């Protein structure tokens, strides 16, 4: 028998006379219906899940100071994090390393030109890429190399592009999305005089070859404003980037 304190959905009787059960308060927070078909099961071989497994492996590694990259072999993926007091990057400055300021990858020798591609475990492409980034940051007049850390993962080059795309699309690293040009190397052959200075170099002067290029329209001010606006929206990890092995994530099976 129901008591006065019991809670039941309210019934309404429309003009036709048939009672209709209204939505209960609990139902508003109910889990939506499970997806159907292919999306209803977890497929570890789907491209996104293969890329996410590399992403999980990367973020489980220990971050090291960018200026102290050790010797190691191989190509792979990396993420750079900011931990300093630069006013512009305060929204993502953290020793917890949640939001990278930049994500990139280093491919095996021969990948760019389609030549005979080396093995992912050969050479020092990933180490060299990170050390090149550290030298560039060290030259910037308003940045301190000691305020940057990196995670890196030598990995099979078949899967690193997927992991890189996932990190960029979900975490929106500001140096990938707003300040393009951090990863640009010197062009050589006099081509710099015919190209605009990369946005990253416009906002962070100090690299000699880039300082000699024609500046961006409007200078650094609009880029500064664009970074501020971007980080107001992208300074915390989105729900889609959560999860890990043994934890629910965007591609895990729907709860039953």
mmCIF file of C-alpha atoms in Angstrom:
data_model
loop_
_atom_site.group_PDB
_atom_site.id
_atom_site.type_symbol
_atom_site.label_atom_id
_atom_site.label_comp_id
_atom_site.label_asym_id
_atom_site.label_seq_id
_atom_site.Cartn_x
_atom_site.Cartn_y
_atom_site.Cartn_z
ATOM 1 C CA UNK A 1 0.000 0.000 0.000
ATOM 2 C CA UNK A 2 1.265 3.421 -0.872
ATOM 3 C CA UNK A 3 1.908 5.949 1.849
ATOM 4 C CA UNK A 4 1.748 9.718 1.620
ATOM 5 C CA UNK A 5 5.495 9.951 1.641
ATOM 6 C CA UNK A 6 5.948 7.626 -1.332
ATOM 7 C CA UNK A 7 6.918 9.275 -4.617
ATOM 8 C CA UNK A 8 5.265 8.175 -7.835
ATOM 9 C CA UNK A 9 5.173 9.646 -11.339
ATOM 10 C CA UNK A 10 2.179 11.886 -11.782
ATOM 11 C CA UNK A 11 -0.564 10.597 -14.050
ATOM 12 C CA UNK A 12 -2.496 12.888 -16.280
ATOM 13 C CA UNK A 13 -5.769 12.087 -17.974
ATOM 14 C CA UNK A 14 -6.113 13.706 -21.379
ATOM 15 C CA UNK A 15 -9.460 14.420 -22.947
ATOM 16 C CA UNK A 16 -9.606 10.908 -24.378
ATOM 17 C CA UNK A 17 -9.759 9.480 -20.876
ATOM 18 C CA UNK A 18 -6.655 7.258 -21.120
ATOM 19 C CA UNK A 19 -4.186 7.906 -18.250
ATOM 20 C CA UNK A 20 -0.677 8.852 -19.373
ATOM 21 C CA UNK A 21 2.325 8.480 -17.095
ATOM 22 C CA UNK A 22 4.415 11.644 -16.979
ATOM 23 C CA UNK A 23 8.211 11.587 -16.847
ATOM 24 C CA UNK A 24 9.597 10.910 -13.381
ATOM 25 C CA UNK A 25 12.347 13.141 -11.970
ATOM 26 C CA UNK A 26 14.791 10.250 -12.096
ATOM 27 C CA UNK A 27 14.197 9.665 -15.790
ATOM 28 C CA UNK A 28 15.635 13.029 -16.769
ATOM 29 C CA UNK A 29 19.095 11.799 -15.816
ATOM 30 C CA UNK A 30 18.731 8.314 -17.238
ATOM 31 C CA UNK A 31 21.407 6.767 -19.399
ATOM 32 C CA UNK A 32 20.464 7.215 -23.065
ATOM 33 C CA UNK A 33 19.728 4.131 -25.148
ATOM 34 C CA UNK A 34 22.754 2.041 -26.042
ATOM 35 C CA UNK A 35 23.999 2.522 -29.593
ATOM 36 C CA UNK A 36 23.051 -0.079 -32.148
ATOM 37 C CA UNK A 37 25.046 -2.018 -34.702
ATOM 38 C CA UNK A 38 28.800 -1.626 -34.901
ATOM 39 C CA UNK A 39 28.871 1.091 -32.248
ATOM 40 C CA UNK A 40 27.293 -1.211 -29.658
ATOM 41 C CA UNK A 41 30.477 -3.243 -29.183
ATOM 42 C CA UNK A 42 34.057 -2.361 -28.373
ATOM 43 C CA UNK A 43 36.329 -3.119 -31.313
ATOM 44 C CA UNK A 44 40.009 -2.743 -30.341
ATOM 45 C CA UNK A 45 40.992 -2.757 -34.010
ATOM 46 C CA UNK A 46 38.941 0.274 -34.993
ATOM 47 C CA UNK A 47 41.198 3.111 -36.106
ATOM 48 C CA UNK A 48 40.126 5.428 -33.311
ATOM 49 C CA UNK A 49 40.695 2.801 -30.638
ATOM 50 C CA UNK A 50 44.118 1.916 -32.016
ATOM 51 C CA UNK A 51 45.054 5.577 -31.884
ATOM 52 C CA UNK A 52 43.597 5.945 -28.410
ATOM 53 C CA UNK A 53 45.667 3.049 -27.107
ATOM 54 C CA UNK A 54 48.789 4.950 -28.194
ATOM 55 C CA UNK A 55 47.414 8.111 -26.568
ATOM 56 C CA UNK A 56 46.846 6.245 -23.283
ATOM 57 C CA UNK A 57 50.363 4.857 -23.407
ATOM 58 C CA UNK A 58 51.776 8.342 -23.987
ATOM 59 C CA UNK A 59 49.939 10.045 -21.136
ATOM 60 C CA UNK A 60 50.926 7.249 -18.755
ATOM 61 C CA UNK A 61 54.615 8.082 -19.204
ATOM 62 C CA UNK A 62 56.449 10.388 -16.825
ATOM 63 C CA UNK A 63 56.903 13.973 -17.993
ATOM 64 C CA UNK A 64 60.518 15.147 -18.067
ATOM 65 C CA UNK A 65 61.982 18.655 -18.362
ATOM 66 C CA UNK A 66 62.134 19.600 -22.034
ATOM 67 C CA UNK A 67 65.707 20.809 -21.592
ATOM 68 C CA UNK A 68 66.788 17.419 -20.260
ATOM 69 C CA UNK A 69 65.644 14.997 -22.947
ATOM 70 C CA UNK A 70 67.680 11.784 -22.515
ATOM 71 C CA UNK A 71 69.291 9.714 -25.224
ATOM 72 C CA UNK A 72 66.941 7.158 -26.730
ATOM 73 C CA UNK A 73 66.201 5.661 -30.105
ATOM 74 C CA UNK A 74 63.151 5.613 -32.316
ATOM 75 C CA UNK A 75 60.397 7.747 -33.810
ATOM 76 C CA UNK A 76 56.999 8.339 -32.243
ATOM 77 C CA UNK A 77 54.675 10.834 -30.601
ATOM 78 C CA UNK A 78 55.132 13.518 -27.936
ATOM 79 C CA UNK A 79 53.303 16.195 -25.964
ATOM 80 C CA UNK A 80 54.804 19.383 -24.501
ATOM 81 C CA UNK A 81 53.360 20.967 -21.353
ATOM 82 C CA UNK A 82 53.734 24.397 -19.782
ATOM 83 C CA UNK A 83 54.325 24.845 -16.033
ATOM 84 C CA UNK A 84 55.515 28.457 -15.767
ATOM 85 C CA UNK A 85 54.126 31.868 -14.898
ATOM 86 C CA UNK A 86 53.727 33.447 -18.329
ATOM 87 C CA UNK A 87 50.471 35.415 -18.090
ATOM 88 C CA UNK A 88 49.265 34.218 -21.464
ATOM 89 C CA UNK A 89 49.512 30.527 -20.615
ATOM 90 C CA UNK A 90 48.363 30.575 -16.987
ATOM 91 C CA UNK A 91 45.090 28.754 -17.789
ATOM 92 C CA UNK A 92 46.992 25.585 -18.760
ATOM 93 C CA UNK A 93 50.063 25.952 -16.539
ATOM 94 C CA UNK A 94 50.098 22.922 -14.257
ATOM 95 C CA UNK A 95 52.446 20.317 -12.868
ATOM 96 C CA UNK A 96 49.619 17.803 -13.357
ATOM 97 C CA UNK A 97 50.203 17.921 -17.132
ATOM 98 C CA UNK A 98 46.550 17.767 -18.194
ATOM 99 C CA UNK A 99 46.503 20.047 -21.253
ATOM 100 C CA UNK A 100 49.504 20.067 -23.590
ATOM 101 C CA UNK A 101 50.595 23.303 -25.174
ATOM 102 C CA UNK A 102 51.772 21.383 -28.242
ATOM 103 C CA UNK A 103 51.483 17.861 -29.647
ATOM 104 C CA UNK A 104 53.598 16.406 -32.422
ATOM 105 C CA UNK A 105 55.172 13.329 -33.901
ATOM 106 C CA UNK A 106 58.457 12.341 -35.488
ATOM 107 C CA UNK A 107 58.258 9.918 -38.391
ATOM 108 C CA UNK A 108 60.940 7.400 -39.376
ATOM 109 C CA UNK A 109 63.573 8.350 -41.907
ATOM 110 C CA UNK A 110 62.210 8.447 -45.455
ATOM 111 C CA UNK A 111 58.551 8.951 -44.493
ATOM 112 C CA UNK A 112 58.239 12.499 -45.812
ATOM 113 C CA UNK A 113 59.518 11.795 -49.332
ATOM 114 C CA UNK A 114 57.985 8.356 -49.715
ATOM 115 C CA UNK A 115 61.360 6.739 -49.994
ATOM 116 C CA UNK A 116 62.360 3.499 -48.318
ATOM 117 C CA UNK A 117 60.997 4.090 -44.847
ATOM 118 C CA UNK A 118 63.144 3.128 -41.896
ATOM 119 C CA UNK A 119 61.920 1.175 -38.919
ATOM 120 C CA UNK A 120 60.282 3.063 -36.062
ATOM 121 C CA UNK A 121 62.923 1.830 -33.630
ATOM 122 C CA UNK A 122 65.853 3.044 -35.714
ATOM 123 C CA UNK A 123 67.623 6.382 -35.453
ATOM 124 C CA UNK A 124 66.910 9.246 -33.051
ATOM 125 C CA UNK A 125 64.144 11.160 -34.825
ATOM 126 C CA UNK A 126 61.934 11.638 -31.767
ATOM 127 C CA UNK A 127 64.806 12.631 -29.495
ATOM 128 C CA UNK A 128 66.150 15.065 -32.078
ATOM 129 C CA UNK A 129 62.738 16.653 -32.634
ATOM 130 C CA UNK A 130 62.285 17.315 -28.926
ATOM 131 C CA UNK A 131 65.769 18.748 -28.590
ATOM 132 C CA UNK A 132 65.151 21.041 -31.560
ATOM 133 C CA UNK A 133 61.995 22.306 -29.852
ATOM 134 C CA UNK A 134 63.950 22.948 -26.667
ATOM 135 C CA UNK A 135 66.530 25.043 -28.543
ATOM 136 C CA UNK A 136 63.790 27.105 -30.185
ATOM 137 C CA UNK A 137 62.026 27.806 -26.890
ATOM 138 C CA UNK A 138 65.335 28.667 -25.277
ATOM 139 C CA UNK A 139 65.879 31.407 -27.887
ATOM 140 C CA UNK A 140 62.443 32.970 -27.411
ATOM 141 C CA UNK A 141 62.781 36.248 -25.511
ATOM 142 C CA UNK A 142 59.698 35.813 -23.336
ATOM 143 C CA UNK A 143 59.808 32.065 -22.587
ATOM 144 C CA UNK A 144 61.858 30.028 -20.118
ATOM 145 C CA UNK A 145 62.948 26.555 -21.164
ATOM 146 C CA UNK A 146 62.730 25.416 -17.548
ATOM 147 C CA UNK A 147 58.980 26.004 -17.650
ATOM 148 C CA UNK A 148 58.372 23.222 -20.178
ATOM 149 C CA UNK A 149 58.074 19.464 -19.780
ATOM 150 C CA UNK A 150 57.486 16.709 -22.303
ATOM 151 C CA UNK A 151 56.027 13.264 -22.512
ATOM 152 C CA UNK A 152 57.244 11.097 -25.375
ATOM 153 C CA UNK A 153 56.599 7.608 -26.664
ATOM 154 C CA UNK A 154 58.593 5.761 -29.319
ATOM 155 C CA UNK A 155 55.881 3.935 -31.227
ATOM 156 C CA UNK A 156 54.948 2.259 -34.485
ATOM 157 C CA UNK A 157 54.451 4.961 -37.104
ATOM 158 C CA UNK A 158 51.278 3.267 -38.362
ATOM 159 C CA UNK A 159 49.398 4.380 -35.258
ATOM 160 C CA UNK A 160 51.044 7.643 -34.144
ATOM 161 C CA UNK A 161 49.185 9.836 -36.694
ATOM 162 C CA UNK A 162 45.859 8.634 -35.255
ATOM 163 C CA UNK A 163 46.953 9.384 -31.702
ATOM 164 C CA UNK A 164 48.236 12.818 -32.714
ATOM 165 C CA UNK A 165 44.931 13.677 -34.411
ATOM 166 C CA UNK A 166 42.959 12.539 -31.365
ATOM 167 C CA UNK A 167 44.986 14.692 -28.988
ATOM 168 C CA UNK A 168 44.723 17.747 -31.198
ATOM 169 C CA UNK A 169 40.988 17.357 -31.862
ATOM 170 C CA UNK A 170 40.082 16.703 -28.226
ATOM 171 C CA UNK A 171 42.581 18.785 -26.242
ATOM 172 C CA UNK A 172 43.047 21.630 -28.755
ATOM 173 C CA UNK A 173 46.690 22.469 -27.891
ATOM 174 C CA UNK A 174 47.086 26.212 -28.413
ATOM 175 C CA UNK A 175 50.367 25.991 -30.326
ATOM 176 C CA UNK A 176 48.766 23.524 -32.749
ATOM 177 C CA UNK A 177 45.437 25.255 -33.207
ATOM 178 C CA UNK A 178 46.086 29.000 -32.812
ATOM 179 C CA UNK A 179 49.823 29.635 -33.128
ATOM 180 C CA UNK A 180 50.769 27.558 -36.120
ATOM 181 C CA UNK A 181 54.462 27.504 -36.886
ATOM 182 C CA UNK A 182 56.117 26.234 -33.721
ATOM 183 C CA UNK A 183 57.170 23.065 -35.506
ATOM 184 C CA UNK A 184 58.317 24.871 -38.658
ATOM 185 C CA UNK A 185 62.010 24.607 -39.472
ATOM 186 C CA UNK A 186 64.100 27.103 -41.375
ATOM 187 C CA UNK A 187 63.226 26.947 -45.073
ATOM 188 C CA UNK A 188 66.543 27.991 -46.543
ATOM 189 C CA UNK A 189 67.326 29.049 -50.121
ATOM 190 C CA UNK A 190 66.102 32.587 -49.471
ATOM 191 C CA UNK A 191 62.447 31.536 -49.329
ATOM 192 C CA UNK A 192 61.920 33.208 -45.953
ATOM 193 C CA UNK A 193 61.917 36.684 -47.480
ATOM 194 C CA UNK A 194 58.840 35.736 -49.535
ATOM 195 C CA UNK A 195 56.811 34.248 -46.678
ATOM 196 C CA UNK A 196 55.124 35.706 -43.632
ATOM 197 C CA UNK A 197 56.676 35.057 -40.260
ATOM 198 C CA UNK A 198 54.996 32.024 -38.621
ATOM 199 C CA UNK A 199 52.428 32.993 -36.015
ATOM 200 C CA UNK A 200 54.327 31.367 -33.170
ATOM 201 C CA UNK A 201 57.422 33.377 -33.998
ATOM 202 C CA UNK A 202 55.391 36.571 -34.324
ATOM 203 C CA UNK A 203 54.208 36.207 -30.739
ATOM 204 C CA UNK A 204 57.478 34.819 -29.376
ATOM 205 C CA UNK A 205 60.398 36.613 -31.090
ATOM 206 C CA UNK A 206 64.011 35.660 -30.608
ATOM 207 C CA UNK A 207 64.700 33.060 -33.293
ATOM 208 C CA UNK A 208 66.942 34.959 -35.682
ATOM 209 C CA UNK A 209 65.876 33.453 -39.010
ATOM 210 C CA UNK A 210 62.182 34.010 -38.230
ATOM 211 C CA UNK A 211 62.702 37.539 -36.920
ATOM 212 C CA UNK A 212 64.004 38.492 -40.360
ATOM 213 C CA UNK A 213 60.805 37.448 -42.151
ATOM 214 C CA UNK A 214 57.929 39.824 -43.023
ATOM 215 C CA UNK A 215 55.626 40.147 -40.019
ATOM 216 C CA UNK A 216 52.040 38.967 -39.661
ATOM 217 C CA UNK A 217 49.318 41.514 -40.515
ATOM 218 C CA UNK A 218 48.512 43.417 -37.330
ATOM 219 C CA UNK A 219 51.582 42.120 -35.524
ATOM 220 C CA UNK A 220 51.385 40.185 -32.273
ATOM 221 C CA UNK A 221 48.290 41.862 -30.764
ATOM 222 C CA UNK A 222 45.594 39.860 -32.607
ATOM 223 C CA UNK A 223 47.484 36.637 -31.949
ATOM 224 C CA UNK A 224 47.683 37.450 -28.247
ATOM 225 C CA UNK A 225 43.919 38.029 -28.199
ATOM 226 C CA UNK A 226 43.298 34.792 -30.094
ATOM 227 C CA UNK A 227 45.305 32.791 -27.543
ATOM 228 C CA UNK A 228 43.402 34.360 -24.645
ATOM 229 C CA UNK A 229 40.049 33.573 -26.282
ATOM 230 C CA UNK A 230 41.096 30.008 -27.110
ATOM 231 C CA UNK A 231 42.291 29.179 -23.602
ATOM 232 C CA UNK A 232 39.075 30.451 -22.082
ATOM 233 C CA UNK A 233 37.401 27.535 -23.837
ATOM 234 C CA UNK A 234 40.125 24.892 -23.832
ATOM 235 C CA UNK A 235 41.951 24.939 -20.493
ATOM 236 C CA UNK A 236 40.453 21.745 -19.036
ATOM 237 C CA UNK A 237 40.220 18.254 -20.548
ATOM 238 C CA UNK A 238 36.857 17.589 -22.209
ATOM 239 C CA UNK A 239 34.858 14.533 -21.237
ATOM 240 C CA UNK A 240 35.690 12.929 -24.582
ATOM 241 C CA UNK A 241 39.385 12.874 -23.675
ATOM 242 C CA UNK A 242 38.858 11.031 -20.395
ATOM 243 C CA UNK A 243 39.324 7.347 -19.863
ATOM 244 C CA UNK A 244 42.160 4.925 -19.965
ATOM 245 C CA UNK A 245 42.743 1.198 -19.834
ATOM 246 C CA UNK A 246 40.181 -0.102 -17.358
ATOM 247 C CA UNK A 247 38.312 3.221 -17.237
ATOM 248 C CA UNK A 248 35.327 4.441 -19.243
ATOM 249 C CA UNK A 249 36.161 6.558 -22.233
ATOM 250 C CA UNK A 250 34.433 7.810 -25.341
ATOM 251 C CA UNK A 251 34.924 4.554 -27.254
ATOM 252 C CA UNK A 252 34.271 2.116 -24.400
ATOM 253 C CA UNK A 253 31.152 -0.069 -24.496
ATOM 254 C CA UNK A 254 27.912 1.533 -23.437
ATOM 255 C CA UNK A 255 27.102 0.683 -19.783
ATOM 256 C CA UNK A 256 24.385 -1.920 -19.373
#
